[in-house]
Tab-separated table of C-alpha atoms and ligand atoms in Angstrom:
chain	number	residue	atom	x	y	z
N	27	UNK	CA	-34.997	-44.950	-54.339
N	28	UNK	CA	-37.967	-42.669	-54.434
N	29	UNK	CA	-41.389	-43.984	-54.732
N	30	UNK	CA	-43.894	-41.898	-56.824
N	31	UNK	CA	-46.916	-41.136	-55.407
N	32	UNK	CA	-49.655	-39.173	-57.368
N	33	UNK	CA	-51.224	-36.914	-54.959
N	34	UNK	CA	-50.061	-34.065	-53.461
N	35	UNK	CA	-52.504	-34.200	-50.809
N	36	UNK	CA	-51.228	-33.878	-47.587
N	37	UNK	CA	-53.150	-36.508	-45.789
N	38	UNK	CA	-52.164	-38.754	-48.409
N	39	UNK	CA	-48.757	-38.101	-48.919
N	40	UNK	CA	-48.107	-38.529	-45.124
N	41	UNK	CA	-48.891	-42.184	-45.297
N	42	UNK	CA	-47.970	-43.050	-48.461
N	43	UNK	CA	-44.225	-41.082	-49.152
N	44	UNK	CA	-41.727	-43.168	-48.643
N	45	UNK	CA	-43.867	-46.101	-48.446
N	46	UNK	CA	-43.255	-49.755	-50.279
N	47	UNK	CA	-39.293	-49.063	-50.634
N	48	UNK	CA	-38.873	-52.517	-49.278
N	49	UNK	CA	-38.535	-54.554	-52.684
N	50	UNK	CA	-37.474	-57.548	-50.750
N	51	UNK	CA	-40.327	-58.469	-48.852
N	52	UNK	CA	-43.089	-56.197	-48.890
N	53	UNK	CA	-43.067	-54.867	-45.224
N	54	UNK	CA	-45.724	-52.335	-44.655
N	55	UNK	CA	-43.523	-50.978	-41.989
N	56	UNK	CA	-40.703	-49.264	-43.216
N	57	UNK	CA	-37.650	-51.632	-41.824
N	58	UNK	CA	-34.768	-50.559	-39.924
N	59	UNK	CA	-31.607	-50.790	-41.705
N	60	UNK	CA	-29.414	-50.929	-38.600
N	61	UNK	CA	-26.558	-51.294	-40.545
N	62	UNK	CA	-23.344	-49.721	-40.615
N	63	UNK	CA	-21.944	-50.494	-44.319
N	64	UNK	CA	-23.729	-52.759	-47.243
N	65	UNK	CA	-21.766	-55.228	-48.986
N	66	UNK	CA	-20.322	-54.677	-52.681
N	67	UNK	CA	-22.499	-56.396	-55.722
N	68	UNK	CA	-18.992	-57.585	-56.949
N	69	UNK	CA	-15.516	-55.520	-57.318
N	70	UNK	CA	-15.675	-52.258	-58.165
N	71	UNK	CA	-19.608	-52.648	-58.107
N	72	UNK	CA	-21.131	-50.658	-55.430
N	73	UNK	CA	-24.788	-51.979	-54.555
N	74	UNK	CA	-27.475	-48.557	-53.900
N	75	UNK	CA	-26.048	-47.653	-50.791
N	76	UNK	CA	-22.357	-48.478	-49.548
N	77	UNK	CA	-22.160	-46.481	-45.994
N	78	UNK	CA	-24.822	-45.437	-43.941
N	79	UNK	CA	-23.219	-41.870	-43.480
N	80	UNK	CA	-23.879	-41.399	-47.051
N	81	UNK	CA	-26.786	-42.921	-47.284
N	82	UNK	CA	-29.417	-45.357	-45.749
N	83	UNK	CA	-32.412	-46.811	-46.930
N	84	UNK	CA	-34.521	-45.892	-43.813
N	85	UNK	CA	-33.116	-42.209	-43.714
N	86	UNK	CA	-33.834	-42.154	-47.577
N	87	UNK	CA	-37.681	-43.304	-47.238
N	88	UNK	CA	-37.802	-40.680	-44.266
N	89	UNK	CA	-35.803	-38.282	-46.371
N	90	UNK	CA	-38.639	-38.657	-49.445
N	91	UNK	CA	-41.284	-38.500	-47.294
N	92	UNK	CA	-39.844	-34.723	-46.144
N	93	UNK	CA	-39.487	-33.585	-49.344
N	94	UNK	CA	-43.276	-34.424	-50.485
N	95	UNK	CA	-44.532	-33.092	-47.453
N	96	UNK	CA	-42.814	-29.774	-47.953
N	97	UNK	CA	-43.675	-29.569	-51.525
N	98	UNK	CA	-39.599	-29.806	-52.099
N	99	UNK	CA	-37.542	-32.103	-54.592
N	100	UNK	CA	-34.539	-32.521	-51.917
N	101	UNK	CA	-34.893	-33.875	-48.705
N	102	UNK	CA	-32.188	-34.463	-45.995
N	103	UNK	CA	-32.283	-35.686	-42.222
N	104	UNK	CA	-29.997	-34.829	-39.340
N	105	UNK	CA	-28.871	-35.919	-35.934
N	106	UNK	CA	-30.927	-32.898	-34.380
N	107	UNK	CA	-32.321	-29.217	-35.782
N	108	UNK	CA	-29.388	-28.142	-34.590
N	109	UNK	CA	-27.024	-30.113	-36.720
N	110	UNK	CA	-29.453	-29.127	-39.770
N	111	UNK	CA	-28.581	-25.700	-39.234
N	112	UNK	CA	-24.697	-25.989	-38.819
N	113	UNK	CA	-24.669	-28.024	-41.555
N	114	UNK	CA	-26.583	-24.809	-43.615
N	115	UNK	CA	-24.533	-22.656	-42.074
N	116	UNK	CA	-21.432	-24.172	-43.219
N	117	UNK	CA	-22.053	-23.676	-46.936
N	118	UNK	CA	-21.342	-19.729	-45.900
N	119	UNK	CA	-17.591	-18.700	-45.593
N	120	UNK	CA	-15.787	-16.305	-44.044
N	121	UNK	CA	-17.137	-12.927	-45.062
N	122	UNK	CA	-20.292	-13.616	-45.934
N	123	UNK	CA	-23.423	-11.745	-44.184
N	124	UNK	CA	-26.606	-13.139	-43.192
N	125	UNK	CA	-29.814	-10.755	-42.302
N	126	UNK	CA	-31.137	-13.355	-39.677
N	127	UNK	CA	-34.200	-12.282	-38.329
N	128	UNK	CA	-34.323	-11.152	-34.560
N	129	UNK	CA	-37.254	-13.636	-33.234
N	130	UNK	CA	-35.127	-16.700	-34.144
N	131	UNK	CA	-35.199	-19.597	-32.220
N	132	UNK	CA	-32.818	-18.723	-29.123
N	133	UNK	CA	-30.689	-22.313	-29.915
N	134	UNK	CA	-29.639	-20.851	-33.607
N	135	UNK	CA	-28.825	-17.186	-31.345
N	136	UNK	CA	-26.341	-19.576	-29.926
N	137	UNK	CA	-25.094	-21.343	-32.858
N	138	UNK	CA	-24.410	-17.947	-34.730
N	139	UNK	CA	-22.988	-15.853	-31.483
N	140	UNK	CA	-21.573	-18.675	-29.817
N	141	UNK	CA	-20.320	-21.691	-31.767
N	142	UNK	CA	-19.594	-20.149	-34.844
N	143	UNK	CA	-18.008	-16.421	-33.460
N	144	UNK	CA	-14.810	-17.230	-34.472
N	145	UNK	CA	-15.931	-18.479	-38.209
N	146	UNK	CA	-16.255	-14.751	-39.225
N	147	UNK	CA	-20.060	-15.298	-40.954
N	148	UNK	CA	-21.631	-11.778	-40.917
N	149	UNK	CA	-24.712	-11.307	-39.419
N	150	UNK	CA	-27.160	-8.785	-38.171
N	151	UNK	CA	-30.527	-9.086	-36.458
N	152	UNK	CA	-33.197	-7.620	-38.091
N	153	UNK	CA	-37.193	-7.349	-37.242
N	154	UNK	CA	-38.222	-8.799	-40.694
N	155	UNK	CA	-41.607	-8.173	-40.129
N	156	UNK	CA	-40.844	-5.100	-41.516
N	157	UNK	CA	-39.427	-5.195	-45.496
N	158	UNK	CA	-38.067	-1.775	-45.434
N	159	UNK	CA	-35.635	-3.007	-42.667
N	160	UNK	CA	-34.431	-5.636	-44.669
N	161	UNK	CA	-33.540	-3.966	-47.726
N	162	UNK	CA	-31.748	-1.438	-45.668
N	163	UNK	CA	-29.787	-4.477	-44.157
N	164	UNK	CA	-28.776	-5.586	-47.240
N	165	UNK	CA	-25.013	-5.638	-48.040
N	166	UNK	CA	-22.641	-6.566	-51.457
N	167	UNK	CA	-21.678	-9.421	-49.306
N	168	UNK	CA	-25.571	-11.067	-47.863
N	169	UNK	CA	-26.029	-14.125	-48.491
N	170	UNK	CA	-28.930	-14.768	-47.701
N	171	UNK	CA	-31.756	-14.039	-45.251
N	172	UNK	CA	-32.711	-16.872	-42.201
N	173	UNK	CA	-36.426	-16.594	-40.615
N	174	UNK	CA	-38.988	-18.441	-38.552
N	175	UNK	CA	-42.678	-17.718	-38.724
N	176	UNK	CA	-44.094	-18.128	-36.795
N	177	UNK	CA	-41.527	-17.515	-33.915
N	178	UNK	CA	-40.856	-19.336	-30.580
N	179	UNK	CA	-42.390	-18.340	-28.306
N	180	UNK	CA	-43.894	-14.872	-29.408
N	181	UNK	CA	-45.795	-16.312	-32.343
N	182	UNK	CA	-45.032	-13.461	-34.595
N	183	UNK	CA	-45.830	-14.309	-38.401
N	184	UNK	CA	-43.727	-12.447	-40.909
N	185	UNK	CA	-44.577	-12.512	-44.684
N	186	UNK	CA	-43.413	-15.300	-46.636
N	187	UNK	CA	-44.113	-14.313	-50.092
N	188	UNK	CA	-43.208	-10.814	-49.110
N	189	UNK	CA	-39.670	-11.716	-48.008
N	190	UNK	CA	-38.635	-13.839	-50.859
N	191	UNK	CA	-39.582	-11.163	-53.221
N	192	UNK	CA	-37.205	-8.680	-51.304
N	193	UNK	CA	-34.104	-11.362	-51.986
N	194	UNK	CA	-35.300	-11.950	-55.415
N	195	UNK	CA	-34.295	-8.177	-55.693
N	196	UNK	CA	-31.467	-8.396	-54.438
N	197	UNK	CA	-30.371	-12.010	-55.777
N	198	UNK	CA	-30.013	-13.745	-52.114
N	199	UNK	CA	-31.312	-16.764	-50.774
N	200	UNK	CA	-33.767	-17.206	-48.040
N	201	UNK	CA	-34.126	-19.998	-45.446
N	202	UNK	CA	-37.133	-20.739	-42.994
N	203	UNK	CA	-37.184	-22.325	-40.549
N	204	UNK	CA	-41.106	-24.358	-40.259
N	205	UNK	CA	-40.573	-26.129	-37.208
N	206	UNK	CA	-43.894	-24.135	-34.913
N	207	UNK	CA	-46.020	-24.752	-38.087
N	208	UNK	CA	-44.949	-27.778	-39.896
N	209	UNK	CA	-45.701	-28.684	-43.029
N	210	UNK	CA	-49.182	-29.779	-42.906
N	211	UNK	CA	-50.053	-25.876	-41.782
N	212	UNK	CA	-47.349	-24.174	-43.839
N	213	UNK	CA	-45.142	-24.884	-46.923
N	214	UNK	CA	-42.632	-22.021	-47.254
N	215	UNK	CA	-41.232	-23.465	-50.562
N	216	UNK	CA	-44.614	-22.604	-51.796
N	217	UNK	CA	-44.390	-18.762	-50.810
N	218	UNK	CA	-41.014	-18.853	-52.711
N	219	UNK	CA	-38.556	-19.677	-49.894
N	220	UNK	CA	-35.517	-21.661	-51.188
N	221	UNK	CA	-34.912	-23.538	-47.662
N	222	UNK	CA	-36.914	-24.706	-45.170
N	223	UNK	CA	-35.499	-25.947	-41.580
N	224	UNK	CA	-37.176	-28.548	-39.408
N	225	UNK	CA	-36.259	-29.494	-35.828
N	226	UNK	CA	-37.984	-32.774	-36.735
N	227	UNK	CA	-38.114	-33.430	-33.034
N	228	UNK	CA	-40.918	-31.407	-32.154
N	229	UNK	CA	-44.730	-31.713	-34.609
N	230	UNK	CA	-43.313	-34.272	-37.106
N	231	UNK	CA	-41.826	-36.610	-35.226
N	232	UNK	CA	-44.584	-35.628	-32.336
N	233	UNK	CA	-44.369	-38.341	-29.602
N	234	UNK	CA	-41.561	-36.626	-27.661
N	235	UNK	CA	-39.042	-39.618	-28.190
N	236	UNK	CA	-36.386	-38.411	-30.689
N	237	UNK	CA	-34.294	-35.552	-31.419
N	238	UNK	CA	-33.545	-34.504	-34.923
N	239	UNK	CA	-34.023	-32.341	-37.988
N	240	UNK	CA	-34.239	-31.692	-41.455
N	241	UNK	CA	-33.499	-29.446	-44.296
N	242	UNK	CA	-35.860	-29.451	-47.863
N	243	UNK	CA	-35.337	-27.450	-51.000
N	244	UNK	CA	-34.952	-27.441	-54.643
N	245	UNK	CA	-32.665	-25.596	-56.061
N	246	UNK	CA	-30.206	-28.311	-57.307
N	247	UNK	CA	-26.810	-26.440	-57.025
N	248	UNK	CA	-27.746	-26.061	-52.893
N	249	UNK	CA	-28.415	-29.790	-52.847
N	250	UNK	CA	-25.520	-30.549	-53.968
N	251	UNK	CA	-23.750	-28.804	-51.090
N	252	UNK	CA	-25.592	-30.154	-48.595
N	253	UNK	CA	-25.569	-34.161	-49.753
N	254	UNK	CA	-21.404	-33.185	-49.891
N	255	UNK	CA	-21.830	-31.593	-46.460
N	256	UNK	CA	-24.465	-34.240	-44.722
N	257	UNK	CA	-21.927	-37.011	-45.625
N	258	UNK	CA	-18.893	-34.902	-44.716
N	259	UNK	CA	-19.609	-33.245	-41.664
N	260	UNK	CA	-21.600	-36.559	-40.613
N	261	UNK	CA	-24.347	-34.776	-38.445
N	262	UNK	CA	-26.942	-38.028	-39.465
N	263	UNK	CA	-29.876	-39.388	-37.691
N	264	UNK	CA	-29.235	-43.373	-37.151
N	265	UNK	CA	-31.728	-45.527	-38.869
N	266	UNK	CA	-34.059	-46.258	-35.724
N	267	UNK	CA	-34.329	-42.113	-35.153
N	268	UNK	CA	-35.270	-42.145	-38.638
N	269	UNK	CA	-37.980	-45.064	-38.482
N	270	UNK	CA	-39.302	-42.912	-35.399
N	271	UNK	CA	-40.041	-39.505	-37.246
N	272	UNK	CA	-41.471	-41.532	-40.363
N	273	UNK	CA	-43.779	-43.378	-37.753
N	274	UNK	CA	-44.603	-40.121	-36.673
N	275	UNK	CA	-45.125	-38.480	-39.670
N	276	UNK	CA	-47.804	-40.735	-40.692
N	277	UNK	CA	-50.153	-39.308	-37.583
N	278	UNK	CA	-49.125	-35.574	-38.794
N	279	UNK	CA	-51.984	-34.790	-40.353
N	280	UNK	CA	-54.572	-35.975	-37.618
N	281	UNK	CA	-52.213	-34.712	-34.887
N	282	UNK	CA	-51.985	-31.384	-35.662
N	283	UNK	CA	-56.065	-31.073	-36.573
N	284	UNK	CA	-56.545	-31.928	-33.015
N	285	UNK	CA	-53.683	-29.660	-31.509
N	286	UNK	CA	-55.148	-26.796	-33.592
N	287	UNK	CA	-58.327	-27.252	-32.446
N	288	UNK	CA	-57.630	-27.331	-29.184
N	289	UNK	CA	-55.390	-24.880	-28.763
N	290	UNK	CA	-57.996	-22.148	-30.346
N	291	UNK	CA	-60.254	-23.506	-27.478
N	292	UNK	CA	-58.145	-22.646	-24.520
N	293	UNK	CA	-56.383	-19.470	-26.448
N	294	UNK	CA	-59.907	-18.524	-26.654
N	295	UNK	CA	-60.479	-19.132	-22.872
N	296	UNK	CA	-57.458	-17.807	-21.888
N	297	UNK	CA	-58.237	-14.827	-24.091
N	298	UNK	CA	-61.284	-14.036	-21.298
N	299	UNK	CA	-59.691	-15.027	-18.484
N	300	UNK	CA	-59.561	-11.807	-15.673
N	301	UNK	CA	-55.765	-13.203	-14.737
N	302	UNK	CA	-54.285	-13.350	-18.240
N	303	UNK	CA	-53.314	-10.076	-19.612
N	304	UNK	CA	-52.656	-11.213	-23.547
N	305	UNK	CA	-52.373	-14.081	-25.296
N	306	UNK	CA	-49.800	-14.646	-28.486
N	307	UNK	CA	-52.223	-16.937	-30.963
N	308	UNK	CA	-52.139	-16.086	-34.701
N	309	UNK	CA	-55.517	-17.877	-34.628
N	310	UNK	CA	-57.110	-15.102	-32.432
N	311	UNK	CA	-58.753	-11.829	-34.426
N	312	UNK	CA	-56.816	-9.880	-31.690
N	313	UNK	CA	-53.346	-11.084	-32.876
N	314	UNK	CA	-51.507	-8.312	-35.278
N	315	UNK	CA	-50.745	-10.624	-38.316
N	316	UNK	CA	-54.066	-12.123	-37.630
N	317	UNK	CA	-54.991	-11.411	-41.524
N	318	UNK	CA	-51.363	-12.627	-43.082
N	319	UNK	CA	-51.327	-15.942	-40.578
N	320	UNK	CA	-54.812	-16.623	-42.727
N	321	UNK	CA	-53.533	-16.340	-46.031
N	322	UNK	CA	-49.929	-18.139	-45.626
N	323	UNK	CA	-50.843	-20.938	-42.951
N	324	UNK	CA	-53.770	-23.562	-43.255
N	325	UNK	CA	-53.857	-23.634	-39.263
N	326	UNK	CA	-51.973	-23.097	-36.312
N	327	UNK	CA	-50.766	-25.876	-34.385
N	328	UNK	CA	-50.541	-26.488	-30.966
N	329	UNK	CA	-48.018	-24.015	-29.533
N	330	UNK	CA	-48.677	-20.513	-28.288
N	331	UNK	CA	-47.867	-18.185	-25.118
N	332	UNK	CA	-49.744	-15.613	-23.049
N	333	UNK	CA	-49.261	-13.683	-20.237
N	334	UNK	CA	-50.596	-13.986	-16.754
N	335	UNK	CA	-51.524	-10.456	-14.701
N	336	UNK	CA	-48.548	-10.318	-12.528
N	337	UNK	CA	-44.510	-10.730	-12.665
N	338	UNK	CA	-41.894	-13.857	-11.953
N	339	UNK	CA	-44.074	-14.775	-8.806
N	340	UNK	CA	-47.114	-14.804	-10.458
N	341	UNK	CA	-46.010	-17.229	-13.147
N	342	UNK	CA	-44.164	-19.887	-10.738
N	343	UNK	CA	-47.659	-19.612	-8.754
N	344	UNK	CA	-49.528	-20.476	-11.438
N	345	UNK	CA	-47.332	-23.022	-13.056
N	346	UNK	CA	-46.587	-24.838	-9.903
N	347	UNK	CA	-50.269	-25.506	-9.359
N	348	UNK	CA	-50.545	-27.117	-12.570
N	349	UNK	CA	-51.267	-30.915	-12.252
N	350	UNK	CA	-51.422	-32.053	-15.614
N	351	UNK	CA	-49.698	-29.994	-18.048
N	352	UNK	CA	-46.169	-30.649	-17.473
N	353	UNK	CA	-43.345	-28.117	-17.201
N	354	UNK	CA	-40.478	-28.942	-19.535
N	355	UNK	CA	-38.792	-27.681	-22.386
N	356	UNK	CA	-39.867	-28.889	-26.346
N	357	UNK	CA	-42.571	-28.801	-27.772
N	358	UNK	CA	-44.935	-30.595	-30.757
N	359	UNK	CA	-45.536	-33.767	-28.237
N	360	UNK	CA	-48.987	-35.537	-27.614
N	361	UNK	CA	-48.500	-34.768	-24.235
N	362	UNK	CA	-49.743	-31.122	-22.739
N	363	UNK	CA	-46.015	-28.961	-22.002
N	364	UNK	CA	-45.868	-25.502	-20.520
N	365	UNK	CA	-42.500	-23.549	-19.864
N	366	UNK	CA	-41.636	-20.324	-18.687
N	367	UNK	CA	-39.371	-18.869	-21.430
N	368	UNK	CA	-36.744	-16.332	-19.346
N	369	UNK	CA	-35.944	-19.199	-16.796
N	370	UNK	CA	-36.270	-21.856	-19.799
N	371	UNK	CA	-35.794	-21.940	-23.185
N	372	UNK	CA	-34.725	-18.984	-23.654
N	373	UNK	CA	-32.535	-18.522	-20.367
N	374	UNK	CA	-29.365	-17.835	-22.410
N	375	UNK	CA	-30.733	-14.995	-24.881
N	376	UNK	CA	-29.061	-11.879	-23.397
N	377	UNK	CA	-31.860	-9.738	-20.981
N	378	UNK	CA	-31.394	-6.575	-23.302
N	379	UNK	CA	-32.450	-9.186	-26.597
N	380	UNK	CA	-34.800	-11.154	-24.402
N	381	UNK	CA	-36.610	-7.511	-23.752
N	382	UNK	CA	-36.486	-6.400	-27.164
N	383	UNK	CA	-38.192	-9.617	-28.394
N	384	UNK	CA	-41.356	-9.791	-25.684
N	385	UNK	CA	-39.970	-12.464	-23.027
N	386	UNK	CA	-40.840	-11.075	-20.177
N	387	UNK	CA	-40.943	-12.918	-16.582
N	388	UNK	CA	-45.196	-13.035	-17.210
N	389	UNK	CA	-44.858	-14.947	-20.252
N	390	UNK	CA	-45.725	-18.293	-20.449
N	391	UNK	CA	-45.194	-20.699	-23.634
N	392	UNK	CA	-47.663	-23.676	-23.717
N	393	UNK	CA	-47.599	-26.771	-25.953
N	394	UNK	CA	-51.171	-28.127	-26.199
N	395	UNK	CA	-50.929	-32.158	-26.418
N	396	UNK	CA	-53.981	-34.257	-27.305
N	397	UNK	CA	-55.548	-34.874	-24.155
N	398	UNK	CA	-59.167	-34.073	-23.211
N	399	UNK	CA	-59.404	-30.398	-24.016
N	400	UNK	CA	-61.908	-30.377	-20.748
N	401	UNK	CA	-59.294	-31.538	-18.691
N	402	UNK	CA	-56.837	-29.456	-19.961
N	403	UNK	CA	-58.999	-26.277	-19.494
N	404	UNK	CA	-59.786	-27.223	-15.752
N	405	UNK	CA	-56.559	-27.762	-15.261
N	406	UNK	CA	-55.779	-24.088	-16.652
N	407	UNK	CA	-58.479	-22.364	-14.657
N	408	UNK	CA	-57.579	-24.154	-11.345
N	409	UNK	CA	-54.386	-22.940	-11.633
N	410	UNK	CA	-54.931	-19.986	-12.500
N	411	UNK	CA	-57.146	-19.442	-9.202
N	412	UNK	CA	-54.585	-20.556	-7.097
N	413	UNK	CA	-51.777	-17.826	-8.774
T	270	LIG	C1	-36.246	-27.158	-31.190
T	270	LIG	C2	-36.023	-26.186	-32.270
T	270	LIG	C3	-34.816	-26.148	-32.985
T	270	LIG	C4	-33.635	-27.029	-32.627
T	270	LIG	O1	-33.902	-28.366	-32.851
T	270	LIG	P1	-33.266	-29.573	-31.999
T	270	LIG	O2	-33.916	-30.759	-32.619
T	270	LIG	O3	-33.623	-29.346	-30.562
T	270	LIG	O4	-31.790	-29.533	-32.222
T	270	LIG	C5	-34.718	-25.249	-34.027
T	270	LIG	N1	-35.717	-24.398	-34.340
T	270	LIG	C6	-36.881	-24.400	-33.655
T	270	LIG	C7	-37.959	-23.439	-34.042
T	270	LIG	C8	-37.070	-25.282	-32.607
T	270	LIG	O5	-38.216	-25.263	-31.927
């Protein structure tokens, strides 16, 4: 059951998508269906929903809810990002080539070098910031071509609109993956991207409690194959993961206005600071794809890196002064996080890649939450004393 809403306003459809499916009594809080299976109308007379791996009315109000915010007609949750993207993956075959762009998230590295070696899906890593290189990628057998934009944790925008008019040319499908941005800054489907990938555990769901993901499109055909392949493979979110991220979702819009702003304020500090050498913020006039970030994003987010002066000392100085940013992995949580990529996230990208793509042993990666950008800030230049 989908519930019309007639706005397309972000702030608006946040709240409202999804909302009211509860016919029965009204709740204003979408209920938990913590149900396994729903019982038959009569023989042979299936009610709306007859297994939750197929479908579940709180998945289905979260799954609605998706698809409005993304500007998409399809919407469908998983366990994790993770099982999001093997689920898109597995609607390639053996033989089939993928450009996948070389800045991806280092998890989906894994998935395509790691899990899925054996599966015989062709891939190359390309630099899709640059068009030229894609089109000379291209192959009778692609696919299709998978990006991020901006990319974890370098922050490096590549052009939407600009990419899905090089596989309109060539007849491929693209897939993004919006997780750094979410929706409320960014709506790939709107640039003409036929897929876009969530890790719904990081800005949407946004209190650092859940882990799962989310695919939206709508092309009809691909939907198809995915609703066969959700319910087949079986990668779901249970019902209370999925009342979670719609609880979440309903803060989006607030959340990331005050992550954006301040995160500009201590880029911008950072950005001065004698002991930091650059700092990654599409926000910041001094970032390359300053101008493109502008015209394909309505903001920024919360997540960016820099670099201290210095090497691998240097950065464990400074982060182990740190008192009230915490140092952990995720991001997109209302509490301040701050990693250091190469011993971190992004520990299990091979060195020569890990070069290649920026993550050096300076770089830091910092997830601005919603405390008191003051404190935050002292917090910063304390530490950065002590480094
Ligand atoms: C976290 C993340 C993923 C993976 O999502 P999980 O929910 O951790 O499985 C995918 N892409 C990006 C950009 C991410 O940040």
């Amino acid at each position: 059951m989908t519930i019309a809403i007639n706005s397309h306003r972000p702030k608006t459809v946040a709240v409202r998508a999804g909302f009211g499916t509860d016919t029965s009594f009204g709740s204003i809080a979408q209920p938990i269906h913590q149900t396994s299976t729903f019982a038959f109308r009569a023989v042979n007379e299936p009610g709306p929903h007859d297994y939750s791996r197929t479908s579940n009315p709180t998945r289905e109000a979260l799954e609605s809810c998706l698809a409005a915010l993304e500007g998409g007609k399809f919407g469908y949750a998983f366990a994790s990002g993770m099982a999001a993207e093997t689920t898109l993956l597995s609607t390639f075959g053996a033989g089939d080539h993928l450009i996948v762009h070389r800045d991806l998230y280092s998890g989906t590295h894994r998935l395509l070098t790691g899990a899925l070696a054996n599966k015989n899906i062709l891939f190359d890593f390309v630099d899709v910031i640059d068009l030229d290189a894609i089109r000379a990628a291209v192959r009778p057998s692609t696919k299709a071509i998978w990006i991020e934009s901006p990319t974890n944790p370098c922050l490096r925008v590549v052009d939407l609109k600009g990419i899905a008019g090089v596989a309109e040319e060539y007849g491929i499908f693209t897939m993004c993956d919006n997780t750094i941005a979410s929706p409320y800054f960014q709506r790939p489907l709107e640039h003409g991207i036929d897929v876009v990938v969530h890790s719904t555990t990081k800005y949407l769901n946004g209190h650092s409690d859940v882990i799962g993901g989310a695919l939206i499109l709508n092309d009809s055909e691909i939907a198809k194959k995915i609703a066969f392949l959700q319910n087949t493979m079986g990668a779901v979110p249970s019902p209370f993961d999925c009342f979670l991220v719609l609880r979440g979702i309903k803060t989006l819009p607030v959340r990331m206005e005050e992550h954006n702003r301040n995160a500009l304020a201590i880029a911008s500090f950072l950005q001065h600071h004698p002991k930091v050498s650059e700092v990654l913020h599409p926000g910041l006039e001094s970032h390359p794809q300053y101008e493109l970030a502008r015209k394909q994003m309505s903001g920024y987010g919360g997540t960016f890196s820099f670099r201290v002066r210095g090497a691998r000392d240097e950065a464990f100085r400074f982060l182990g002064a740190l008192k009230l940013f915490t140092i952990a992995q995720s991001f997109g949580g209302v509490q301040s996080l701050i990693a250091h990529p190469v011993t971190m996230t992004h520990k299990w990208l091979p060195p020569d890649m890990r070069q290649v793509m920026g993550i050096t042993d300076e770089l830091i990666r910092i997830s601005v939450g919603l405390e008191d950008v003051e404190d935050l800030l002292a917090d910063l230049d304390l530490s950065l004393a002590e480094m």
